[in-house]
Coordinates of C-alpha atoms and ligand atoms in Angstrom, one line a residue:
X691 CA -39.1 21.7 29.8
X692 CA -35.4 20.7 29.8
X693 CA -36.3 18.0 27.7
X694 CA -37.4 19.5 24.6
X695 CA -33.8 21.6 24.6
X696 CA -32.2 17.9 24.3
X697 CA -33.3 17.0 20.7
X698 CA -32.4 20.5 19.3
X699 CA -28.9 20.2 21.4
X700 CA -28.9 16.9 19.4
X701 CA -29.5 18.5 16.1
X702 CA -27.4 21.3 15.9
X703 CA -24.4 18.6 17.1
X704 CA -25.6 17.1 14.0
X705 CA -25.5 19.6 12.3
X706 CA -22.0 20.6 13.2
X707 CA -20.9 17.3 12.4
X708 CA -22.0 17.4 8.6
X709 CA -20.3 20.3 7.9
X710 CA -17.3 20.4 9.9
X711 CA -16.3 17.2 8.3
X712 CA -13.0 15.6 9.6
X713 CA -10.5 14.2 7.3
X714 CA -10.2 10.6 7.5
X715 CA -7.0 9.1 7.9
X716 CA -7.2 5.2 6.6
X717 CA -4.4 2.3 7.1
X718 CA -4.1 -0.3 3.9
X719 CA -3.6 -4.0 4.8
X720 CA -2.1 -6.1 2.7
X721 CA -1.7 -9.9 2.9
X722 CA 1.3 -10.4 -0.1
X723 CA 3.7 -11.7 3.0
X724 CA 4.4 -15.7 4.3
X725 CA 3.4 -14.7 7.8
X726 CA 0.2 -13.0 8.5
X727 CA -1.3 -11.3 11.4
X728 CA -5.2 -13.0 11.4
X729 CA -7.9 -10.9 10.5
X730 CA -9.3 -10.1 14.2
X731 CA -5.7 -9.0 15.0
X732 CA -5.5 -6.6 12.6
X733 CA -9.4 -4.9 13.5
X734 CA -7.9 -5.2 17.0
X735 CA -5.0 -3.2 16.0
X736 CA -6.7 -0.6 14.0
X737 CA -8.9 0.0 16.9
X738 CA -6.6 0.3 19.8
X739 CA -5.0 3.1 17.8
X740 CA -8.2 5.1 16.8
X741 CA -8.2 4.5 12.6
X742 CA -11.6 4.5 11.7
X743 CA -11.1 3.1 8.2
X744 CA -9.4 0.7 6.1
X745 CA -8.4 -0.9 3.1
X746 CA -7.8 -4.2 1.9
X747 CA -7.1 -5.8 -1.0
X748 CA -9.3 -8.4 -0.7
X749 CA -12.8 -9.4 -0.6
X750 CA -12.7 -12.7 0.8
X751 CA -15.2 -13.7 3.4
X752 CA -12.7 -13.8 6.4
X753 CA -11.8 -10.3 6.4
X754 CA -15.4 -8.9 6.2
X755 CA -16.2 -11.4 8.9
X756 CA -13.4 -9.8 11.4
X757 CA -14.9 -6.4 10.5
X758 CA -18.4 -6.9 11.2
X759 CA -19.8 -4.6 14.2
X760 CA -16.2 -2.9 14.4
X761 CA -17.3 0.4 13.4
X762 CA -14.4 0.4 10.8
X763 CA -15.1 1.8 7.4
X764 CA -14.0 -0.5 5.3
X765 CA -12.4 -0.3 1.4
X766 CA -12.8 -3.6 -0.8
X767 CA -10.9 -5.2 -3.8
X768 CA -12.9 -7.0 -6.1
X769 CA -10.2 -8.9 -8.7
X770 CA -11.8 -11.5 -10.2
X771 CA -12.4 -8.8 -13.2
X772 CA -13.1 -11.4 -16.0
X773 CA -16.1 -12.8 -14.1
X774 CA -17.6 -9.7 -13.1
X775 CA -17.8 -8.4 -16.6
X776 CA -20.9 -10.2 -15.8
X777 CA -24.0 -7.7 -14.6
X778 CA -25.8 -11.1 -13.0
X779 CA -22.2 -12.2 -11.2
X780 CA -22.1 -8.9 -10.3
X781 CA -25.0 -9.0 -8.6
X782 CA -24.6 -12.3 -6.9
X783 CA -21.4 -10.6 -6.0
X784 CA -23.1 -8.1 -4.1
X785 CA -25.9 -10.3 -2.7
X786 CA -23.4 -12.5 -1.2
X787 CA -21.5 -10.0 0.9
X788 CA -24.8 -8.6 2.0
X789 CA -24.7 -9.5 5.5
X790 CA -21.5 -7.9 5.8
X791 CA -23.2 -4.5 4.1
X792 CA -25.7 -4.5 6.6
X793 CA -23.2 -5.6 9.5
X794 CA -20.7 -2.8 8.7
X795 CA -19.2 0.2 7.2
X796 CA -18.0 -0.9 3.8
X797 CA -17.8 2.4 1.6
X798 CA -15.7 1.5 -1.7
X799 CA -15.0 -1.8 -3.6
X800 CA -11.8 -1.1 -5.6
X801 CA -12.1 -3.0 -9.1
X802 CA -8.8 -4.6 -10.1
X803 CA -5.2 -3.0 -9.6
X804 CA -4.9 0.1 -10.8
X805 CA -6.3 -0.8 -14.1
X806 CA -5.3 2.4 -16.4
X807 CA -2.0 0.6 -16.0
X808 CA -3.2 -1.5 -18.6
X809 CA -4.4 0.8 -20.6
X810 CA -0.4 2.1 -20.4
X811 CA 0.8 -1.0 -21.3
X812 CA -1.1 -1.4 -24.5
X813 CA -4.1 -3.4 -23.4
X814 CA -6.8 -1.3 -23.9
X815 CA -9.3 -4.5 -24.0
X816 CA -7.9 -5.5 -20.4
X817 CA -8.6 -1.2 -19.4
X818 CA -12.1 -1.7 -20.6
X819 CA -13.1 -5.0 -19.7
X820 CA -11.9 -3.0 -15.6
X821 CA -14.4 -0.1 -16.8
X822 CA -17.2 -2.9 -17.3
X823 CA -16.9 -4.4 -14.1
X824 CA -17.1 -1.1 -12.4
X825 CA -20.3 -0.1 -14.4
X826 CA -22.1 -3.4 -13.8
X827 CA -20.5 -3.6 -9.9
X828 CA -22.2 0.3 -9.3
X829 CA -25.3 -0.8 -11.2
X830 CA -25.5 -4.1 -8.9
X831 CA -25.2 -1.9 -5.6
X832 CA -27.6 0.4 -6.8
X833 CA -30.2 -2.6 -7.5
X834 CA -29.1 -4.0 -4.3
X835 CA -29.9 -0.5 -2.3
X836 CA -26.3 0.0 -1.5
X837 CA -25.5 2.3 -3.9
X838 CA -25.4 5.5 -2.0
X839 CA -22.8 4.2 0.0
X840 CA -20.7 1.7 -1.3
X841 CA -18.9 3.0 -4.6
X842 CA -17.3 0.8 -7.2
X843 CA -14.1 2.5 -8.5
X844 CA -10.1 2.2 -9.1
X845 CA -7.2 3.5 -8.0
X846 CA -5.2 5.8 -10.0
X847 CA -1.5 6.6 -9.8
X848 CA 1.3 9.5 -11.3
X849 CA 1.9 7.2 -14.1
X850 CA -1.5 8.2 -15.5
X851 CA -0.2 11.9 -15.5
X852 CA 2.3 13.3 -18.0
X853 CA 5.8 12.7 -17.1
X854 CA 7.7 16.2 -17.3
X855 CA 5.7 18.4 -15.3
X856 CA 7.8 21.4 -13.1
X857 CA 4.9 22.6 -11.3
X858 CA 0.9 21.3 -10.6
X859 CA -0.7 23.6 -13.2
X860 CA 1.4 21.4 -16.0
X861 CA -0.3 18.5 -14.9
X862 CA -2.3 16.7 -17.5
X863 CA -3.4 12.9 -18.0
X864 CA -1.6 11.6 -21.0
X865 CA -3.1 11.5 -24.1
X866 CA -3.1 7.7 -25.1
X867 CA -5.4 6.9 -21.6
X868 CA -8.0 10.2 -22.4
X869 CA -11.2 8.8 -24.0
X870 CA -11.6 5.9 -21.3
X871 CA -10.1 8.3 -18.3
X872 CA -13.0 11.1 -19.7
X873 CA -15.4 8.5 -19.8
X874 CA -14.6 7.1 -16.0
X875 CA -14.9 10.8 -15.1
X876 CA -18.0 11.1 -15.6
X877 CA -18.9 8.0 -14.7
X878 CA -17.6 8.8 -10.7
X879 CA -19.6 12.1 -11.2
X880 CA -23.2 10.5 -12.1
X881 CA -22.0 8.0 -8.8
X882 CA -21.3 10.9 -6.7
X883 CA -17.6 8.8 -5.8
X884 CA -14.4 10.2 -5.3
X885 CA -11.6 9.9 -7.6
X886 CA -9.0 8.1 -5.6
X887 CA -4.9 8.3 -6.0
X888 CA -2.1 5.9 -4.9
X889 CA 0.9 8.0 -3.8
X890 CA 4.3 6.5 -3.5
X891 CA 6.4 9.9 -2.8
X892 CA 10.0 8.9 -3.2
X893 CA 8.9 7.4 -7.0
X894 CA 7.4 11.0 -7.5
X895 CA 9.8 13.1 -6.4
X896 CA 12.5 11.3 -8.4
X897 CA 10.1 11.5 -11.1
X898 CA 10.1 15.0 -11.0
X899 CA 13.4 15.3 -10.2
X900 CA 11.9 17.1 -7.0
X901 CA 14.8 18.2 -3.8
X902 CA 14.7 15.4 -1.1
X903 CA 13.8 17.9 1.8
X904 CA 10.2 18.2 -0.4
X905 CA 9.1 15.0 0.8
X906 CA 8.6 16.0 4.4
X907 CA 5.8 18.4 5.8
X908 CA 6.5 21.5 6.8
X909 CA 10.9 21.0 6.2
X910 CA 11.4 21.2 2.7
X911 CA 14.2 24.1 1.5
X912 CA 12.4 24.2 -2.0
X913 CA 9.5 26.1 -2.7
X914 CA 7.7 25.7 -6.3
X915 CA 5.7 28.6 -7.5
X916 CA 2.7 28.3 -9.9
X917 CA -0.3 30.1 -11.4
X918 CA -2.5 32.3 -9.1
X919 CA 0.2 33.1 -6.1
X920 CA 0.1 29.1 -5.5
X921 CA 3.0 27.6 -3.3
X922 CA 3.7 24.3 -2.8
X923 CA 6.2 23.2 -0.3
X924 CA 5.6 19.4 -0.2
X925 CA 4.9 16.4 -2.6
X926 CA 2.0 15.5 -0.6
X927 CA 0.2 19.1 -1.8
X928 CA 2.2 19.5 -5.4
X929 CA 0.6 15.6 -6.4
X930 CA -2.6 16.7 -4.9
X931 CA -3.0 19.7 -6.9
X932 CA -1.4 18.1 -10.2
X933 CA -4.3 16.1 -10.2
X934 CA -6.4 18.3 -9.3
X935 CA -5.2 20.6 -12.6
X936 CA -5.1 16.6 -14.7
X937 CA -9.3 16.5 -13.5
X938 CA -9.9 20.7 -14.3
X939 CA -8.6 19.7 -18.0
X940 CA -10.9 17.3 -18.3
X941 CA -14.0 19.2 -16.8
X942 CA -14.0 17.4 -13.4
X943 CA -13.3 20.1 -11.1
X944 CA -15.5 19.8 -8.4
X945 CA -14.5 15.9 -8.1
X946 CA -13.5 14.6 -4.3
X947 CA -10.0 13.2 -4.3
X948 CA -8.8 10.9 -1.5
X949 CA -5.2 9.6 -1.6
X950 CA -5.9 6.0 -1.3
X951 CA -2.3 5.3 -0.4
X952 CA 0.4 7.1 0.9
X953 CA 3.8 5.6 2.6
X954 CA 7.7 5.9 2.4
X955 CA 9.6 2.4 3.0
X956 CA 11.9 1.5 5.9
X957 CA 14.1 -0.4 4.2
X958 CA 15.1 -1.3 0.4
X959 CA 15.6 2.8 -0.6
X960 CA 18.7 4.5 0.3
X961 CA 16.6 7.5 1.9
X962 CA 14.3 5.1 3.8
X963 CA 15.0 3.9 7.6
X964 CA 12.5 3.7 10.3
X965 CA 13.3 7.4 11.5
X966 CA 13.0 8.8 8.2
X967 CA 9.5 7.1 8.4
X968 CA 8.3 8.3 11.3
X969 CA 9.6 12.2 10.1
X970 CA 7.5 11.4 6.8
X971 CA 4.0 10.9 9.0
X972 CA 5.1 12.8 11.4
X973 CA 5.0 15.8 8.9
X974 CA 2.0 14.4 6.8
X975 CA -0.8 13.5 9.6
X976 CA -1.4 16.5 11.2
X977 CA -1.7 18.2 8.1
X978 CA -4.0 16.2 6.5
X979 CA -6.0 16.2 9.6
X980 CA -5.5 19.7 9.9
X981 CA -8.1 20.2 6.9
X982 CA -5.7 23.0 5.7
X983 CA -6.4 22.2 2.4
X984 CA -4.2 22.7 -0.7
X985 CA -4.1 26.3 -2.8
X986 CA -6.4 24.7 -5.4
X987 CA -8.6 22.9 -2.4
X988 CA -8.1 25.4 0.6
X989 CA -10.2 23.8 3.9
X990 CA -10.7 20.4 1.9
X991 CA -10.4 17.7 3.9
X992 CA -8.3 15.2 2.8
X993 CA -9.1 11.3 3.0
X994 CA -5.8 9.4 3.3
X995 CA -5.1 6.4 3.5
X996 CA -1.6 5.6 5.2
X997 CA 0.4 2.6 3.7
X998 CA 0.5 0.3 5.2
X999 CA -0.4 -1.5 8.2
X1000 CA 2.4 -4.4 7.7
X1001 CA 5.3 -5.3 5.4
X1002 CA 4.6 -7.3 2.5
X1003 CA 7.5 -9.4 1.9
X1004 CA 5.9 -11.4 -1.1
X1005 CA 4.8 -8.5 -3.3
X1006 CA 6.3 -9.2 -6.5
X1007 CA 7.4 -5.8 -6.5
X1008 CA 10.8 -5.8 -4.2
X1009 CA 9.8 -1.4 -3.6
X1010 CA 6.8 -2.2 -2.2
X1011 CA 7.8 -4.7 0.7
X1012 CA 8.8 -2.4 3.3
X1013 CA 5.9 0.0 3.7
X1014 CA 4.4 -1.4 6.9
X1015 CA 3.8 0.3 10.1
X1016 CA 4.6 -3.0 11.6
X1017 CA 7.1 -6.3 11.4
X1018 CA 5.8 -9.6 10.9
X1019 CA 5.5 -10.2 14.6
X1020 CA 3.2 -7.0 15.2
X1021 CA 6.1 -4.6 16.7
X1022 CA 5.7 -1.0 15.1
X1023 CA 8.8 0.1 13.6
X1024 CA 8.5 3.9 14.9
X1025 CA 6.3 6.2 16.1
X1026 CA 3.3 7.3 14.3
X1027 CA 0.3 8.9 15.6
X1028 CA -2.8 7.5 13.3
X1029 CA -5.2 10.5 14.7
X1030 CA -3.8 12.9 12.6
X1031 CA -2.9 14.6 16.8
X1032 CA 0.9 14.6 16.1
X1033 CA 1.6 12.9 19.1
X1034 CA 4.5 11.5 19.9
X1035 CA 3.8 8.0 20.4
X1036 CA 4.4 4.0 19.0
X1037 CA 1.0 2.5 18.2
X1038 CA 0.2 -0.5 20.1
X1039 CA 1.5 -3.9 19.6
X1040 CA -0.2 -6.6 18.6
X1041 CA -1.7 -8.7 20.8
X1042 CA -1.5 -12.6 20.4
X1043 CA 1.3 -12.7 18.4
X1044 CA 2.9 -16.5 18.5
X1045 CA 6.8 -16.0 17.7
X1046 CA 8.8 -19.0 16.5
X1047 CA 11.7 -20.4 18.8
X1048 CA 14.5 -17.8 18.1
X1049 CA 16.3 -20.2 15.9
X1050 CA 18.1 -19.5 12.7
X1051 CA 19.3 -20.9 9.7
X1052 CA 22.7 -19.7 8.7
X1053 CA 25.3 -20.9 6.0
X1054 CA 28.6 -23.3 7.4
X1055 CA 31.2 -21.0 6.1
X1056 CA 32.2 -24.2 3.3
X1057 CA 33.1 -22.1 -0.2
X1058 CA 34.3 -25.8 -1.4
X1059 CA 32.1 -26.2 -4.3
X1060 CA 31.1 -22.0 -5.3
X1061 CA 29.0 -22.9 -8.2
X1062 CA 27.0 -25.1 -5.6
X1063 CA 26.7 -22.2 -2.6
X1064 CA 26.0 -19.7 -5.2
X1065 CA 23.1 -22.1 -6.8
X1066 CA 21.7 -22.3 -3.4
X1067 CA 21.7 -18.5 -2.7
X1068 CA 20.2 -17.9 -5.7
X1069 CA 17.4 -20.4 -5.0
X1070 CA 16.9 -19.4 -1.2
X1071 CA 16.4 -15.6 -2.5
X1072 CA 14.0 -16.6 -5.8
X1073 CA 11.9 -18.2 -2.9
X1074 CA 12.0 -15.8 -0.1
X1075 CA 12.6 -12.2 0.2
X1076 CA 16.6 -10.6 -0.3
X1077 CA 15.4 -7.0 -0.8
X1078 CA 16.8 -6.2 2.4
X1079 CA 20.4 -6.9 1.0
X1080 CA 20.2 -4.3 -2.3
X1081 CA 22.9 -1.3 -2.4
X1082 CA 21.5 0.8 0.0
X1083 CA 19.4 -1.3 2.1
X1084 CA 19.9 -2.4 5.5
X1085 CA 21.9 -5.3 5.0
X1086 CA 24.0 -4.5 2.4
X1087 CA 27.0 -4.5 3.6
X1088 CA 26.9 -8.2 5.0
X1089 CA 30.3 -10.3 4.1
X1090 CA 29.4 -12.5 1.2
X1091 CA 29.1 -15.1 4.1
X1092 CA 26.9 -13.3 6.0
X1093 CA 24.4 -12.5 2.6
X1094 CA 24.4 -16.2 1.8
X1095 CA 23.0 -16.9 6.0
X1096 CA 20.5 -14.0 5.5
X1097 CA 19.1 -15.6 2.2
X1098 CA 19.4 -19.2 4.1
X1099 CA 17.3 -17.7 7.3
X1100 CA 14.8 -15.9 5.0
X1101 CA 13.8 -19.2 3.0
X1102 CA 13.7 -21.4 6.5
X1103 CA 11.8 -18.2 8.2
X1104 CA 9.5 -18.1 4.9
X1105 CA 9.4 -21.9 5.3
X1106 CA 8.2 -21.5 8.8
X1107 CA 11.5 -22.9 10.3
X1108 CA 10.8 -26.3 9.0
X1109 CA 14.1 -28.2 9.4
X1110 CA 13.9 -29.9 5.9
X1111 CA 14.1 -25.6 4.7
X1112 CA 17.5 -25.6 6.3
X1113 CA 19.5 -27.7 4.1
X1114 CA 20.8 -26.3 1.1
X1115 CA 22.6 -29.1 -0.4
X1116 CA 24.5 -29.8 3.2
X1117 CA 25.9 -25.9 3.1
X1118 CA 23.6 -25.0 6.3
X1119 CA 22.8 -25.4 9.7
X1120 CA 20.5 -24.5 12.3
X1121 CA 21.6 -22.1 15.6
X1122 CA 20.4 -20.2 18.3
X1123 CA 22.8 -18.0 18.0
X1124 CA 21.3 -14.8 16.5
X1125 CA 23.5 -13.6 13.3
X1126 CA 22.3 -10.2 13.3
X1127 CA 24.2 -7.4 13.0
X1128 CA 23.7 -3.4 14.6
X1129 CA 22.0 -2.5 11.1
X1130 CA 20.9 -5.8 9.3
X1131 CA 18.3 -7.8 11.5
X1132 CA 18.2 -11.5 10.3
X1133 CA 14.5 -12.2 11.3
X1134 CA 12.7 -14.9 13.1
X1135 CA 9.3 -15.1 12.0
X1136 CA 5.8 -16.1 13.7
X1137 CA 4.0 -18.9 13.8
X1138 CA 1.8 -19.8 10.8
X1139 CA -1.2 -17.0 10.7
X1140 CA -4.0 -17.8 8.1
X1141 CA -2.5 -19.2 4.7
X1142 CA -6.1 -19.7 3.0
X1143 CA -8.3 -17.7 1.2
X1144 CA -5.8 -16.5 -0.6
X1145 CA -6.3 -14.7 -4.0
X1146 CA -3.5 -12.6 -5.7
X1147 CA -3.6 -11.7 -9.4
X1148 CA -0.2 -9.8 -10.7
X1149 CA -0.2 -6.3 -11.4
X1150 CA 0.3 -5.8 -14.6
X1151 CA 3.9 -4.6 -15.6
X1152 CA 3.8 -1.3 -16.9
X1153 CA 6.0 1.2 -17.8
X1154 CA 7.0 3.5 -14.7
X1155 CA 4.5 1.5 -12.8
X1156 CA 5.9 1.7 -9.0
X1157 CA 9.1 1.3 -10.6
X1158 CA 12.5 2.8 -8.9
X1159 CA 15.9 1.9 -9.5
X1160 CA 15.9 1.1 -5.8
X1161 CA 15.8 -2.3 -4.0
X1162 CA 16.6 -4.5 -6.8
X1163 CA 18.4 -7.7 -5.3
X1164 CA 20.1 -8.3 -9.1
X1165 CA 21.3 -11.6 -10.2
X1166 CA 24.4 -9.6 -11.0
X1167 CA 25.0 -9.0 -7.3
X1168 CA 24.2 -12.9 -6.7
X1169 CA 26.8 -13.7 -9.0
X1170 CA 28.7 -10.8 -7.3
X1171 CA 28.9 -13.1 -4.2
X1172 CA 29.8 -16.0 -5.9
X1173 CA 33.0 -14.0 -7.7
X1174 CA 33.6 -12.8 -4.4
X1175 CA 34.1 -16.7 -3.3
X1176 CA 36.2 -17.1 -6.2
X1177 CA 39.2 -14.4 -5.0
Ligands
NAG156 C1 -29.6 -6.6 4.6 O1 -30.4 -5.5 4.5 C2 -31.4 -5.5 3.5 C3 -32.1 -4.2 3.5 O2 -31.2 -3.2 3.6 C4 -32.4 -6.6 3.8 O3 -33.3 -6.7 2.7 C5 -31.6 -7.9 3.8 O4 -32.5 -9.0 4.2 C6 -30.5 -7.8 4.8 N1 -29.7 -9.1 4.8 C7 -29.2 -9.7 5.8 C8 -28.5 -11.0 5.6 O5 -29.3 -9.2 6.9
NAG157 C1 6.6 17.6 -22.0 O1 7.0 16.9 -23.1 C2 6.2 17.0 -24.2 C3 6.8 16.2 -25.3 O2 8.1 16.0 -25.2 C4 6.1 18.5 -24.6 O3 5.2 18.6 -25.7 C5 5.5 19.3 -23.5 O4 5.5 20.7 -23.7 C6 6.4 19.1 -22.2 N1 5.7 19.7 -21.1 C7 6.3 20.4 -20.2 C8 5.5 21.0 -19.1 O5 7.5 20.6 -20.2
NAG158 C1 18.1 7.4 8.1 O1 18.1 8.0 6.8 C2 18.4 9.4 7.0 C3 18.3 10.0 5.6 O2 18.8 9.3 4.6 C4 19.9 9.5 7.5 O3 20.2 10.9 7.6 C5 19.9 8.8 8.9 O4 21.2 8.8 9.4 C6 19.4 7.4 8.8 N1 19.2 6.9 10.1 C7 19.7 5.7 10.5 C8 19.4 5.3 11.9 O5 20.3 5.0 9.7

């Protein structure tokens, strides 16, 4: 009876399907910008173009709302670490978000910002109080019955590993972060979690002092030999397997790494434009969903998450704003296939985007008082975003007059074109007449997305953290205008 085959067909496709596990490929979403796409926008997005999972940095009640029933695995940050010291808030914590555990696919709950950062920075209290609020969040889950699939856990990053490696098999954690990073180890063993790693490629291969050409899949003109006949020929695989030696030296070598974040700006970084972008993924995706594997992993599949969905032009950290797939307005900036299929496509747009009325706000050209126009300059970028003006970025080489309109335009776009944001002491006005240029784009922005539930703690400056000498809109080069004014 041709029914009785069925069930076994069934099985075996089951079967199949637990071990010939596919590499996820993940986008982040950050909200750290003035205009937001809203959160059913963004599971709309993610499912037009096939990405099955997702990270945000968030928790908030709005976002696992939007996800519920989408079929999207789904990455949380908890941040409110002093309060979840607390094994009973903890639990409330996790009772709370319940229905949305039931309702969907959430899988990890990120604690805090990378906290070994602190650990870097000389707060070993703020490191540990993280660790507690991972123990008592994991112990709250497993009360809860969530345990098996919802891990509590943190991010880790290259400034974790010693500084001055050549090749993977150097690799090593540094010794001041050991005891707690041996101790975290184990902890992600007992949990059965993965150890996950934030990957900003053009920070690590300046860091070690690694050819340009080694950042793209399958191009680079370096090859790097190591131990055992190993050959790396891409930051991607040389990071992957550093930490893969960093874990083997501290007798973790069996645990599952996913790259929690990986992405290359478009702007901001004198090697990043959309093209170079879209080479980047173009390079990475298939291979990661090629489960190729690296020499220390061969056939792994590698969880990745690709960073990130949309710019963030209010992250504190100037490097960091220009990592989205997508503008403000839900346009992709360049092709990238998020199947891992290579094709050669633009993801979708963005449905339901509201654009403002293409209206600018530009400066009137009048140097009369340049202590006054500089003042204003200087306030307009404090209060918006200017990282598109730094050496090297796309607008940087605007007239002075043009740099002090794209600061005006930023503040009145960040201001939501409210016509009190376009004053400037009388140095302003408001046109229709686009100032753009063929390289620098003076933005007009979309209409007001979702502003509340909004919680943002600072990352923690520490040393090397994210850090480049890239994108830094210096107060020298404000005052650079203003001496410019002066001649
Ligand atoms: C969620 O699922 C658990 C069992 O897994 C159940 O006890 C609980 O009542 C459910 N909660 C909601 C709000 O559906
Ligand atoms: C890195 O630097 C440290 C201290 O300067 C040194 O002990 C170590 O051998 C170096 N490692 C490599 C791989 O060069
Ligand atoms: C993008 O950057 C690459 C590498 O720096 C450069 O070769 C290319 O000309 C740039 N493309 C555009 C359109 O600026």
């Amino acid at each position: 009876m041709a029914s009785k085959t069925i069930p076994f067909v069934y099985l075996l496709m089951i079967l199949m399907a637990k071990t010939d596990v596919d590499a996820v490929i993940g986008v982040n979403w950050g909200r750290e910008s003035a205009q937001r796409l809203i959160p059913s926008q963004v599971v709309d997005l993610l499912l037009q173009n096939g990405v099955k999972e997702a990270r945000i940095y968030s928790s908030m009640d709005d976002l696992l709302k939007a996800f519920v029933g989408s079929g999207i695995g789904l990455s949380l940050t908890a941040f409110d670490t002093t309060v979840l010291q607390d094994y009973n808030q903890c639990l409330k914590w996790v009772q709370r978000r319940m229905p949305y555990f039931n309702d969907s696919s959430v899988r990890r709950v990120y604690v805090g910002v990378s906290p070994f950062m602190l650990g870097l920075s000389n707060n070993k209290a703020g490191l540990k109080q993280n660790m507690k609020v991972m123990y008592n969040l994991q112990k709250a889950l497993n009360d809860a019955d969530w345990g098996r699939q919802v891990k509590a856990l943190f991010s880790h990053s290259s400034t974790e590993l010693k500084p001055n490696i050549t090749k993977p098999s150097e690799a090593e954690f540094l010794d001041e972060i050991k005891p707690e990073m041996e101790e975290t180890l184990r902890f992600l063993e007992l949990n059965n979690a993965p150890f996950v790693v934030d990957m900003i490629p053009p920070i690590e291969l300046e860091k070690y002092k690694l050819d340009p050409s080694f950042a793209f899949v399958g191009e680079s003109t370096q090859v790097i030999k190591d131990v055992n006949g190993a050959i790396y020929t891409n930051i991607f695989e040389f990071m992957y397997d550093a930490y893969v030696w960093a874990l083997i030296k501290l007798k973790a070598p069996k645990l599952k790494i996913i790259v929690g974040q990986v992405g290359w700006p478009s702007d901001c970084y004198a090697r990043g434009n959309a093209s170079t972008v879209e080479r980047f993924f173009k390079g990475l995706l298939p291979y990661v969903s090629s489960k190729k594997g690296t020499p220390l992993r061969p056939g792994a599949p590698i969880d990745t998450f690709v960073h990130a969905l949309t710019d963030e032009n209010k992250t504190p950290n100037n490097f960091m704003r220009h990592f989205g797939i997508y503008r403000s307005n839900g346009k992709p900036k360049f092709k990238i296939d998020l199947t891992g299929l290579g094709r050669d496509i633009y993801p979708s747009s963005a449905k339901g985007i509201m654009k403002m009325p293409e209206r600018w706000c530009v400066f009137n050209g009048n140097r009369a008082d340049y202590p006054m126009v500089e003042k204003q300059l200087k306030y307009a970028c404090k209060n918006s975003d200017c990282s598109s003006v730094s050496p090297g970025s796309s607008c940087s080489d605007l007239s002075p007059n043009q740099i002090v309109s794209f600061a005006f335009n930023m503040y009145f776009q960040f201001k939501f074109q409210d016509e009190s944001a376009c004053h400037f002491n009388g140095l302003s006005y408001i046109t229709v007449e686009n100032p753009s240029t063929p390289t620098c784009m003076f933005p007009i922005e979309v209409v007001r997305g979702q502003q509340e539930n909004y919680y943002y703690k600072p990352i923690p400056k520490a040393k090397g953290h994210h850090q480049s000498p890239n994108c830094v809109v210096s107060l020298f080069l404000l005052s650079l205008v203003g001496a410019l004014f002066w001649n």
